[in-house]
Coordinates of N, CA and C in Angstrom, one line a residue:
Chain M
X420 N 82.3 39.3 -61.7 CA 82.4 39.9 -60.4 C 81.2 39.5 -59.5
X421 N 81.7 39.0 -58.5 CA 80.5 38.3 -57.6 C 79.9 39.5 -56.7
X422 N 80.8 40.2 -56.2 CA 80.0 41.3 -55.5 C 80.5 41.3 -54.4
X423 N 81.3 40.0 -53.9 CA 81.8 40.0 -52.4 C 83.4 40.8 -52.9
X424 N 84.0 41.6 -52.0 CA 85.5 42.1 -52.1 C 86.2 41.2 -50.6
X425 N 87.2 41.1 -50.8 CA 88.2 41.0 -50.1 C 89.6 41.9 -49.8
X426 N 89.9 42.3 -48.8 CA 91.2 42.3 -49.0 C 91.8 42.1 -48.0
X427 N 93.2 41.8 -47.7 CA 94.3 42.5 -48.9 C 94.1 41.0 -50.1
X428 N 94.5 41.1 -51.6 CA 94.5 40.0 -52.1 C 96.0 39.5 -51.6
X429 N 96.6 39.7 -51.5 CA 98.0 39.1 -50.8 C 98.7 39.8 -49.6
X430 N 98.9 38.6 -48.9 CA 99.7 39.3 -47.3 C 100.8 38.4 -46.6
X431 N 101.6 39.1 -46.5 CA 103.3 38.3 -46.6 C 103.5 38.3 -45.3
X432 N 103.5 37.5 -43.9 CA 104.0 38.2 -42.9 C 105.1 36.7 -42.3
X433 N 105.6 36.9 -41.3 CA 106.3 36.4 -40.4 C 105.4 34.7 -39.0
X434 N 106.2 34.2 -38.9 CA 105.9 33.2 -38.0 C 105.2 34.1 -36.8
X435 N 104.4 33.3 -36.0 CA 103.8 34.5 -34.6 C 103.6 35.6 -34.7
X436 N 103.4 35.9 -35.7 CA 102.4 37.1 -36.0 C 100.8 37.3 -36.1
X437 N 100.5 38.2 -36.2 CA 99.0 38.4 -35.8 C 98.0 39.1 -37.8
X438 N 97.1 38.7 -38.3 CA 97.1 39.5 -39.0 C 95.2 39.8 -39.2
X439 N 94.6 40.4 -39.7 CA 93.4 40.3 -40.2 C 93.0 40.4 -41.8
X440 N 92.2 39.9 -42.3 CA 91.8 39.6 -43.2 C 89.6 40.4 -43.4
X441 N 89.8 41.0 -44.1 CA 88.3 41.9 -44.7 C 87.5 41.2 -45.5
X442 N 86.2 41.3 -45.2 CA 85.5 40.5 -46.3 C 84.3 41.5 -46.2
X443 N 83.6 42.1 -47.7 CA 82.3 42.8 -47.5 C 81.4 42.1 -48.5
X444 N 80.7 41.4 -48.1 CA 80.0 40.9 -48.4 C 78.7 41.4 -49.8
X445 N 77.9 40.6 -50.4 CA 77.3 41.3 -51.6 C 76.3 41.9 -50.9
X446 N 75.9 43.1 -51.6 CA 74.7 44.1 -51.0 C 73.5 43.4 -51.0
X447 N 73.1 43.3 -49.6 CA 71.7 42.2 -49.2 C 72.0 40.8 -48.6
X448 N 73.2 41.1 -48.8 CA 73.2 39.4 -48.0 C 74.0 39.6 -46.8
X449 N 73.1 38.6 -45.9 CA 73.1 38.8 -44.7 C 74.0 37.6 -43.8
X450 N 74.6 36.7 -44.7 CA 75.1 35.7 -44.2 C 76.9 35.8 -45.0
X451 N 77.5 35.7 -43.9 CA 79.2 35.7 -44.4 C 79.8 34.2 -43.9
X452 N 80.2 33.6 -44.9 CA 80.9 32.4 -44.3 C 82.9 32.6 -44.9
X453 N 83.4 31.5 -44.0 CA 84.4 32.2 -44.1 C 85.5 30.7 -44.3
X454 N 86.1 30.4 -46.0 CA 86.6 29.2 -46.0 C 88.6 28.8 -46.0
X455 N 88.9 28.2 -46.0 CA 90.7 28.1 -45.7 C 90.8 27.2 -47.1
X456 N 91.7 27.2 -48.2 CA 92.4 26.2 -48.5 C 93.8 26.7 -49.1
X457 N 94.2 25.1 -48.2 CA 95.7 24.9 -48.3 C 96.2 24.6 -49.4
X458 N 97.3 24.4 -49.8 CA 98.1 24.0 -50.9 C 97.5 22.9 -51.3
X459 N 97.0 22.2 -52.3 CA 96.3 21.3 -53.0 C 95.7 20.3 -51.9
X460 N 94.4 21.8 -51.0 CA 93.9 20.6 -50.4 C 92.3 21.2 -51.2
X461 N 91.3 20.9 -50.3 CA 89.8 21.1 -50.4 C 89.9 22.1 -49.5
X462 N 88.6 23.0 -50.0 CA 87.9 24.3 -49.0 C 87.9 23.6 -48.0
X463 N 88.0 24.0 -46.7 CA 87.5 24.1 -45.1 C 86.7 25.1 -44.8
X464 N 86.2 24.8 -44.1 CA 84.9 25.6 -43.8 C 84.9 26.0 -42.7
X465 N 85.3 27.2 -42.0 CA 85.8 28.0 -40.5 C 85.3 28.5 -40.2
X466 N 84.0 29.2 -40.7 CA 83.0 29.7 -39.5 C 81.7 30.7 -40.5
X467 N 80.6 30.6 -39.8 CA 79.4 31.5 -40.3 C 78.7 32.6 -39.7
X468 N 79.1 33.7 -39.8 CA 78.1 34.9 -39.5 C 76.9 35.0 -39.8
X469 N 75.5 35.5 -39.5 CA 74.5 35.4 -40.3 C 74.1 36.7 -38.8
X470 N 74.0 37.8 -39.9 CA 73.6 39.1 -39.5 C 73.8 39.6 -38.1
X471 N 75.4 39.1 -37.9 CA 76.2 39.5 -36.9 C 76.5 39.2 -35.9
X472 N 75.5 37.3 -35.8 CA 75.5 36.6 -35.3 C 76.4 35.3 -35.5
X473 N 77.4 34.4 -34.5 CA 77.9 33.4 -35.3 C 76.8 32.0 -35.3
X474 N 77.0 31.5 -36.9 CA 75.6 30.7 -36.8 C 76.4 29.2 -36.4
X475 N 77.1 29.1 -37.1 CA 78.2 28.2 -37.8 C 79.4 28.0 -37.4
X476 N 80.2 26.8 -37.0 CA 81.1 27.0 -36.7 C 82.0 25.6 -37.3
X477 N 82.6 25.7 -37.8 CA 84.0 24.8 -38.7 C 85.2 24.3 -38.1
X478 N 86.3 24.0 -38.8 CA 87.5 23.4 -38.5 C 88.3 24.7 -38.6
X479 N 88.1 25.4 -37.3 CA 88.4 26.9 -37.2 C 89.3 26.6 -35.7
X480 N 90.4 27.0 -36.2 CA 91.5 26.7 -34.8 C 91.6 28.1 -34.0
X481 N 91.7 27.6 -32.7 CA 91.4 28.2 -31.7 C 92.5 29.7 -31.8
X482 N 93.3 29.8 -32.2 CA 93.8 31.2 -32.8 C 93.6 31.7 -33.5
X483 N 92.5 31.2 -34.0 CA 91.7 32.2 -35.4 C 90.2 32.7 -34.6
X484 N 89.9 33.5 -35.1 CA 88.3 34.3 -34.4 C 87.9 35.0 -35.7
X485 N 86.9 35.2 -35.3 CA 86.0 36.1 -36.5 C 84.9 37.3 -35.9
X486 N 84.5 38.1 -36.6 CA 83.3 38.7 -36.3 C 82.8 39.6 -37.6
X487 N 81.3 39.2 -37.5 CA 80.5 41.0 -38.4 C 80.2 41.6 -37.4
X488 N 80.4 42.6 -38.2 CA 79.9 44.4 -37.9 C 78.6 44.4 -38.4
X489 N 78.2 45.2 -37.5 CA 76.3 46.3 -37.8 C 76.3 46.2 -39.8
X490 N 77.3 46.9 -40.1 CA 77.5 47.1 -41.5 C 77.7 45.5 -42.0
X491 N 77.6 44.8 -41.9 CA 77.8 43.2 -42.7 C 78.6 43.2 -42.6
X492 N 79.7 44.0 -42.9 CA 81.4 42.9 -43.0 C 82.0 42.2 -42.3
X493 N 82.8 41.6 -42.2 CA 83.5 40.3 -41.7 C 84.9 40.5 -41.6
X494 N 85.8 40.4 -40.3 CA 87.0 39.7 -40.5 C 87.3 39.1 -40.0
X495 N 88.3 38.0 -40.3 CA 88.9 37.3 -40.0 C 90.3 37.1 -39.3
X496 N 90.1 37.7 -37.8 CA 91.6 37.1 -37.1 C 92.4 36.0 -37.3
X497 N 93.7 36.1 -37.8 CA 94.3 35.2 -37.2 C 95.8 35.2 -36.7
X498 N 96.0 34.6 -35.5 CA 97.3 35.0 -35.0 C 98.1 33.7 -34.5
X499 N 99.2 33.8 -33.9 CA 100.3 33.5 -33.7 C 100.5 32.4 -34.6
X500 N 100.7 33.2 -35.8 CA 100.5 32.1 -37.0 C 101.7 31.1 -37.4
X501 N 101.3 30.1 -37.7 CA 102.5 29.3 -37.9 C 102.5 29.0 -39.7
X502 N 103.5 28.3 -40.0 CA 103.8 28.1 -41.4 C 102.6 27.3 -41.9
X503 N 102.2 26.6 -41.4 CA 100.9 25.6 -41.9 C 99.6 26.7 -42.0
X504 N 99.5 27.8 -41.8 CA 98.1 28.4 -41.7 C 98.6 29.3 -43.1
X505 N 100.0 29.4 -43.7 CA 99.9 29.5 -45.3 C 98.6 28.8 -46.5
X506 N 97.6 29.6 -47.1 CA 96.7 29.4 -47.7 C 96.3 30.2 -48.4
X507 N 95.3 30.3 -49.3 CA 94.1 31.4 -49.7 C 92.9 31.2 -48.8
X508 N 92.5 32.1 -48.2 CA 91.0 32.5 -47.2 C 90.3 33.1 -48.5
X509 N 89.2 32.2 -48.3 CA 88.2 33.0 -48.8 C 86.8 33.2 -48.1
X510 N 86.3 34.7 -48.6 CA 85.4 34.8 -47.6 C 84.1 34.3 -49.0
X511 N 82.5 33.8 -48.7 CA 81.1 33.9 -49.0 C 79.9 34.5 -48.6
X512 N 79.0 35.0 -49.2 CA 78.1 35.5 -48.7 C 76.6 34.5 -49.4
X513 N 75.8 35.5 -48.5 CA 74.5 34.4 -49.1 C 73.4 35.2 -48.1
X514 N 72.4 35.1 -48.8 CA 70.9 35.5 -48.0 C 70.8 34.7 -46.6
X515 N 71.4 33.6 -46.5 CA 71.3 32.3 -45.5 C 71.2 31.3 -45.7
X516 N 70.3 30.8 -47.0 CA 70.0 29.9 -47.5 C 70.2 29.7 -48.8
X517 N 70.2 30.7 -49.6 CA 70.7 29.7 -51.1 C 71.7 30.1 -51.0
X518 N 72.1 30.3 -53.1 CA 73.9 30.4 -53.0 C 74.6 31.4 -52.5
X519 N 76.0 30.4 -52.4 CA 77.1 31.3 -51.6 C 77.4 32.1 -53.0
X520 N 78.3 33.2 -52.8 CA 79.2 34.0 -53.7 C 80.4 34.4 -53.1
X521 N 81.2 33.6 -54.7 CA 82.8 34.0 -53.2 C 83.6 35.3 -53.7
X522 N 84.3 35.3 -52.9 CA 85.4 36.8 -53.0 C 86.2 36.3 -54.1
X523 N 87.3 37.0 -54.1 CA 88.5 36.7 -54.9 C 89.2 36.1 -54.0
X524 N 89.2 36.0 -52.7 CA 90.4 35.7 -52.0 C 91.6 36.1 -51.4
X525 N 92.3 36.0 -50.6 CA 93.2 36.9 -49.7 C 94.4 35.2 -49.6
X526 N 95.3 35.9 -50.3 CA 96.6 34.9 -50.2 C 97.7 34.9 -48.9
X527 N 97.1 34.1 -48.2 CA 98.5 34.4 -46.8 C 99.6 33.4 -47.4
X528 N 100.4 34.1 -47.3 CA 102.1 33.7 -46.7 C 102.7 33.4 -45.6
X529 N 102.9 32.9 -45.1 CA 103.5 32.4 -43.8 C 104.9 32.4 -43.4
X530 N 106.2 32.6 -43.4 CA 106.9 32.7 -43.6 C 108.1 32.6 -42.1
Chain U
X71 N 84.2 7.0 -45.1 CA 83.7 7.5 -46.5 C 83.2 8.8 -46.1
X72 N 83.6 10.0 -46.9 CA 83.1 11.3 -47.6 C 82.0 11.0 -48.0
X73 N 81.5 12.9 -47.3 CA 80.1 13.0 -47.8 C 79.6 13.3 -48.7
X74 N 80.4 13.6 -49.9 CA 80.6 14.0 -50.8 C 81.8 13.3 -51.7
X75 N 81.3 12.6 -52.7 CA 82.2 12.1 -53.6 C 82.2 12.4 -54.6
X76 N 83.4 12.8 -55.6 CA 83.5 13.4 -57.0 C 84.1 12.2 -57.5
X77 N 84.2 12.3 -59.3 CA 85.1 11.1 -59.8 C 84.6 12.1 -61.4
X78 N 85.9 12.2 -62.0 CA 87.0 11.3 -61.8 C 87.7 12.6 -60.9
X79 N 88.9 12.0 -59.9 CA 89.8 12.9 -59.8 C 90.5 13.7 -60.3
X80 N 90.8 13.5 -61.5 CA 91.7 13.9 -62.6 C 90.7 13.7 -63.8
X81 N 90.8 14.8 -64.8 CA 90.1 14.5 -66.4 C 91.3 15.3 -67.3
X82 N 91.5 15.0 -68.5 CA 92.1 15.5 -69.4 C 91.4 15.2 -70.5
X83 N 91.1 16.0 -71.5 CA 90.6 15.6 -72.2 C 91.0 16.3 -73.6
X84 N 90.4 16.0 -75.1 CA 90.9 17.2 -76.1 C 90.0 18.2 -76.3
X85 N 90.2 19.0 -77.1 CA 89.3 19.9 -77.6 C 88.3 19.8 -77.6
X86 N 87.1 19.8 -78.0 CA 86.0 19.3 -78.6 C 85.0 18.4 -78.2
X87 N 85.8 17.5 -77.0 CA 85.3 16.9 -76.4 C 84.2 17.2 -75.3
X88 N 83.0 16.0 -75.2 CA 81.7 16.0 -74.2 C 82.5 16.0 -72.8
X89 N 82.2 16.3 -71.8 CA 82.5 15.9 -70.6 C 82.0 16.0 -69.8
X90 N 81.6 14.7 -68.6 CA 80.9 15.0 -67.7 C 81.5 14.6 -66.2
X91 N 81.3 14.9 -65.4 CA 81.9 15.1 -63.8 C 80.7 14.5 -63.3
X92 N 81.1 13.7 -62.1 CA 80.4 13.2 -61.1 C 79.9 13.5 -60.0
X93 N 79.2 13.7 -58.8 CA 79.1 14.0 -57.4 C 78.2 13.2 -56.7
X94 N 78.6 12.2 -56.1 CA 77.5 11.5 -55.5 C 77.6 11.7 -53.7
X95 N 76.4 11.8 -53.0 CA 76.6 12.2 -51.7 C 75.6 11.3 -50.5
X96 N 75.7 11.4 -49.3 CA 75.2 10.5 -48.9 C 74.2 11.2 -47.5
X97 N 74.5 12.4 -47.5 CA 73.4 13.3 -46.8 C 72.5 13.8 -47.2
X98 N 71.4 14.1 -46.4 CA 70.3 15.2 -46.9 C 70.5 16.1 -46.9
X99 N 70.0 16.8 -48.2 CA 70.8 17.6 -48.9 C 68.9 19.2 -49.1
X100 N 69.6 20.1 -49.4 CA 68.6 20.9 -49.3 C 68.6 21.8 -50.8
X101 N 70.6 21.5 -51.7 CA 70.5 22.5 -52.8 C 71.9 21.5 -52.8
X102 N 72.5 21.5 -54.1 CA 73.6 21.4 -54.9 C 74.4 22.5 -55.2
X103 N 75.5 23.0 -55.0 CA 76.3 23.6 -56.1 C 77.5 23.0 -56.8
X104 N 77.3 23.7 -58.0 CA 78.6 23.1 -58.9 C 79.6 24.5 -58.8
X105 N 80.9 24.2 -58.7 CA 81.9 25.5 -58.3 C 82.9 25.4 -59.3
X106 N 83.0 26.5 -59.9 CA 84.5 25.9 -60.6 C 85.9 26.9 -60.0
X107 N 87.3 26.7 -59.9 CA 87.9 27.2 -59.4 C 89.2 27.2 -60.5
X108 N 89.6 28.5 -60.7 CA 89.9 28.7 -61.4 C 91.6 28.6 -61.4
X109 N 92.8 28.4 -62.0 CA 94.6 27.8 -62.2 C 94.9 29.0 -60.8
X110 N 94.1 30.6 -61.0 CA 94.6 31.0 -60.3 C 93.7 31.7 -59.0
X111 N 92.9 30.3 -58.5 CA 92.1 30.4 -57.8 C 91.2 30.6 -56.7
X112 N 90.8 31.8 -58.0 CA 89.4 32.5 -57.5 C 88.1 31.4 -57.8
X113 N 87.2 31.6 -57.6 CA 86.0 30.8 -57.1 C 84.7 31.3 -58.0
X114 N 84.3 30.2 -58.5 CA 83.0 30.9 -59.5 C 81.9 30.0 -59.1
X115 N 80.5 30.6 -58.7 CA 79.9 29.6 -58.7 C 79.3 29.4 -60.1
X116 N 78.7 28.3 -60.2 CA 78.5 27.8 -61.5 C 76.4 27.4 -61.9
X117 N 76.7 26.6 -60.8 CA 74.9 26.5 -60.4 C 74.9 25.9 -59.2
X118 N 73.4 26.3 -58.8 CA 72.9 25.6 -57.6 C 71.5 25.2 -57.9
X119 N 71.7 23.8 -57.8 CA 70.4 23.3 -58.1 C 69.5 22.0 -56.8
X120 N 68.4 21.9 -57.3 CA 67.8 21.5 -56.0 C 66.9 19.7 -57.0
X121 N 66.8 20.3 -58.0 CA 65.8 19.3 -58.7 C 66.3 19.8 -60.0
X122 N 66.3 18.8 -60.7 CA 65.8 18.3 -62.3 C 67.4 19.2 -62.9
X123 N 67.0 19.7 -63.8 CA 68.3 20.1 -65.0 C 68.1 21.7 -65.0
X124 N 69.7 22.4 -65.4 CA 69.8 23.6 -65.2 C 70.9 23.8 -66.2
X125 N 71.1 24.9 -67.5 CA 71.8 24.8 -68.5 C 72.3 26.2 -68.6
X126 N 73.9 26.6 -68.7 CA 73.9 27.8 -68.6 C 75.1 28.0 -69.8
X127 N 74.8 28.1 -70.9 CA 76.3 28.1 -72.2 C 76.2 26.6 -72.5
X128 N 77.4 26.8 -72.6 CA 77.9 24.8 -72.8 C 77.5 24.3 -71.4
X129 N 77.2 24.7 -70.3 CA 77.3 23.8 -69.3 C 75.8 23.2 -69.0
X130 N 76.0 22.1 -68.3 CA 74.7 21.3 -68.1 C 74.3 20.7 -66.5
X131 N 74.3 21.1 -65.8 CA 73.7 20.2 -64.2 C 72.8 19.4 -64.3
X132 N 72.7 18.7 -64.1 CA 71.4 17.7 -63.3 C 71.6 17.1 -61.9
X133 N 70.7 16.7 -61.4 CA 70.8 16.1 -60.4 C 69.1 15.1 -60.2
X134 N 69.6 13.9 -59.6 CA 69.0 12.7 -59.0 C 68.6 12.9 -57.5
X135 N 67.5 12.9 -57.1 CA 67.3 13.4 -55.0 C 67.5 12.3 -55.1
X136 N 66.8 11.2 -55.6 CA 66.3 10.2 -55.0 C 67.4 8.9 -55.0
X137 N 68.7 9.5 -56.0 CA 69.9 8.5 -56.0 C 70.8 9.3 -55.5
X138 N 70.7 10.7 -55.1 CA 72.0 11.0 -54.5 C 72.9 11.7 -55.3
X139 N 72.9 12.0 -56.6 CA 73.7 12.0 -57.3 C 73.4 12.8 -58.4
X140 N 74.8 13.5 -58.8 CA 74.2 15.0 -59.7 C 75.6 14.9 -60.5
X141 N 75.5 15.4 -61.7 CA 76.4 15.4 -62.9 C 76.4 17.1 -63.7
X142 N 77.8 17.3 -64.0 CA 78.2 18.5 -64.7 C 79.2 18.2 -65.9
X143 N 78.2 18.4 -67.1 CA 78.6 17.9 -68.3 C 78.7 19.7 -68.9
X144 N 79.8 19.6 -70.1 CA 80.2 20.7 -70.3 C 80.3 19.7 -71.9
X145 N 79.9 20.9 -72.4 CA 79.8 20.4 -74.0 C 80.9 21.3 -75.2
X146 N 81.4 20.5 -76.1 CA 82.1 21.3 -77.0 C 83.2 21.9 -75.8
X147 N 83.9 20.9 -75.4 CA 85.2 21.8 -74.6 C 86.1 23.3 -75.4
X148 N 86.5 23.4 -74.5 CA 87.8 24.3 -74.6 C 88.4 24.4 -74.0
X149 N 89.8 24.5 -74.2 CA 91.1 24.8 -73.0 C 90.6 26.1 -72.0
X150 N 90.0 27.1 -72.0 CA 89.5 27.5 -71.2 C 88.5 27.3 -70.1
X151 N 88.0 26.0 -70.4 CA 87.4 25.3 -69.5 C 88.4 24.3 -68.3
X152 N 89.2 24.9 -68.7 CA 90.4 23.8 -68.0 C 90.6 24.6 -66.6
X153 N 89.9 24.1 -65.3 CA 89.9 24.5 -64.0 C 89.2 23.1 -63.2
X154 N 89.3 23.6 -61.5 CA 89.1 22.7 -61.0 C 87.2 22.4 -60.7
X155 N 86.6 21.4 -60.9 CA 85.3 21.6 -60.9 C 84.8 20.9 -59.3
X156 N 84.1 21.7 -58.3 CA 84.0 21.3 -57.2 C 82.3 21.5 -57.3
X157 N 82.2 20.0 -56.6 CA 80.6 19.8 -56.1 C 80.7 20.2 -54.4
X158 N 79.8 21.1 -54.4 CA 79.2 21.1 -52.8 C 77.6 21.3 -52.4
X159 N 77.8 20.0 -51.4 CA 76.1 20.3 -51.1 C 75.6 21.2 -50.1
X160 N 74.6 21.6 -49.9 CA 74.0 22.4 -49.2 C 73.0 21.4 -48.0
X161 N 73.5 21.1 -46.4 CA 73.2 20.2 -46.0 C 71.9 20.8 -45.5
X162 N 70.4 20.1 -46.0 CA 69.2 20.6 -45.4 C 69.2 20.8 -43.3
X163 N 70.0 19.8 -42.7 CA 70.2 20.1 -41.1 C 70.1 21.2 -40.8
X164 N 71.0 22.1 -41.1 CA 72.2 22.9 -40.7 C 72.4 23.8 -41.9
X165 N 72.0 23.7 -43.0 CA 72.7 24.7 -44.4 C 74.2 24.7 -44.4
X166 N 74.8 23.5 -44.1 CA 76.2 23.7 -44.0 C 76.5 23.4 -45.4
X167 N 77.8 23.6 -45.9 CA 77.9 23.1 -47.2 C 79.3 22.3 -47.2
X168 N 78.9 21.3 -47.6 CA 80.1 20.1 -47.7 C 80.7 19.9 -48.8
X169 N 81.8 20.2 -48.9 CA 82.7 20.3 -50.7 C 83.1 18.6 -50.7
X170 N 82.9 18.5 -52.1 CA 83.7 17.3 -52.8 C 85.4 17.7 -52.8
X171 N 85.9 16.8 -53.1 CA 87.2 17.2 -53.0 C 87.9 17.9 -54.6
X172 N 86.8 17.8 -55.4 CA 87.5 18.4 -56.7 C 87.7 17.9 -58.0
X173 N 87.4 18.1 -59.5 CA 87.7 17.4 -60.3 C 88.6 18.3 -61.1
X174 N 89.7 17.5 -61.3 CA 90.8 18.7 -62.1 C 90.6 18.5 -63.3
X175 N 90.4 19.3 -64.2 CA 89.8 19.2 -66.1 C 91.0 20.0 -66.7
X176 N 91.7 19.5 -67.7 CA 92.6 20.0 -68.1 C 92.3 19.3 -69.8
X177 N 92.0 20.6 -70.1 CA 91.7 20.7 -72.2 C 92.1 20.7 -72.8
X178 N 93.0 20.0 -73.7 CA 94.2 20.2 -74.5 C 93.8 20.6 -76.0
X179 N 94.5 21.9 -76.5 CA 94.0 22.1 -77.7 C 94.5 21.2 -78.9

């Protein structure tokens, strides 16, 4: 158990829909990054919070947005979604600087 | 060319067997990690190293600053070591972290 949660672990929705995605990060770490991968591709890397601030920013399409909260957590908008933004999101945390720790992951459906 | 290169793409191997994984990269780099990801892919990190060798069970890291290049040998396999092994570096610029694209290890008993 890494310490980071996610949820929902799976989310089934519709074309042009809107949905959010939770990530609470491990206790003390102040940095939330936030990664995409597609069906047998490599992590993408979509954006970095670092204590509520965005530090970081990725191959993060302009219908996705993110933010942390005062409390560390993170989520992750994404809307008017089309069938290609089917993936696992996973969220990371980290002091800033050394290692990440990942969630379990949140399985979108796109449908 | 990738900033990050893994080889082999693909490994199978049998039981018992040594194995080692590749990562060679061409940025300045601030820390290494080795990631392994698992058939039903959740995400473990494995090590993060900056210099010299790091040993944790059967597994083994090293890394080279000065050639770029860092190795994940796993000893005495097992089919439970059969997942995908991802190198990512930690870019000293920026702290961004750049993934290799993945080595698939599949352990046959």
């Amino acid at each position: 158990d890494s310490g980071v949660t996610q949820t929902p672990k799976h989310l089934i929705t519709a074309t042009g829909q809107r949905v959010t995605l939770r990530c609470s990060p491990r206790s003390g770490d102040l940095s939330v990054y936030w990664y995409q991968q597609s069906l047998d591709q490599g992590l993408q890397f979509l954006i970095q919070y670092y204590n509520g601030e965005e530090r970081a920013k990725g191959n993060i399409l302009e219908r996705f947005s993110a933010q942390q909260f005062p409390d560390l957590h993170s989520e992750l908008n994404l809307s008017s979604l089309e069938l290609g933004d089917s993936a696992l999101y996973f969220c990371a945390s980290s002091d800033g600087l050394s290692e990440q720790f990942f969630g379990p992951g949140t399985r979108l459906t796109v449908l | 060319k990738n900033e990050v290169e893994q080889s082999p793409q693909n490994l199978t191997a049998q039981e018992g067997e040594f194995i080692t994984i590749n990562c060679s990269y061409s940025v300045g780099i601030s820390a290494l990690h080795w990631l392994q990801q698992h058939p039903g892919g959740g995400i473990v990190s494995l090590f993060m190293l900056s210099s010299g060798k790091k040993k944790h069970g059967r597994l083994i890291a090293t890394i080279n600053i000065q050639e770029k290049h860092s190795s994940l040998h796993i000893t005495a396999s097992h089919p439970r070591d059969s997942a995908v092994y991802i190198c990512a570096v930690l870019m000293d610029s920026n702290y961004q972290l750049i993934w290799g694209a993945g080595t698939k290890l599949i352990i046959k008993p």
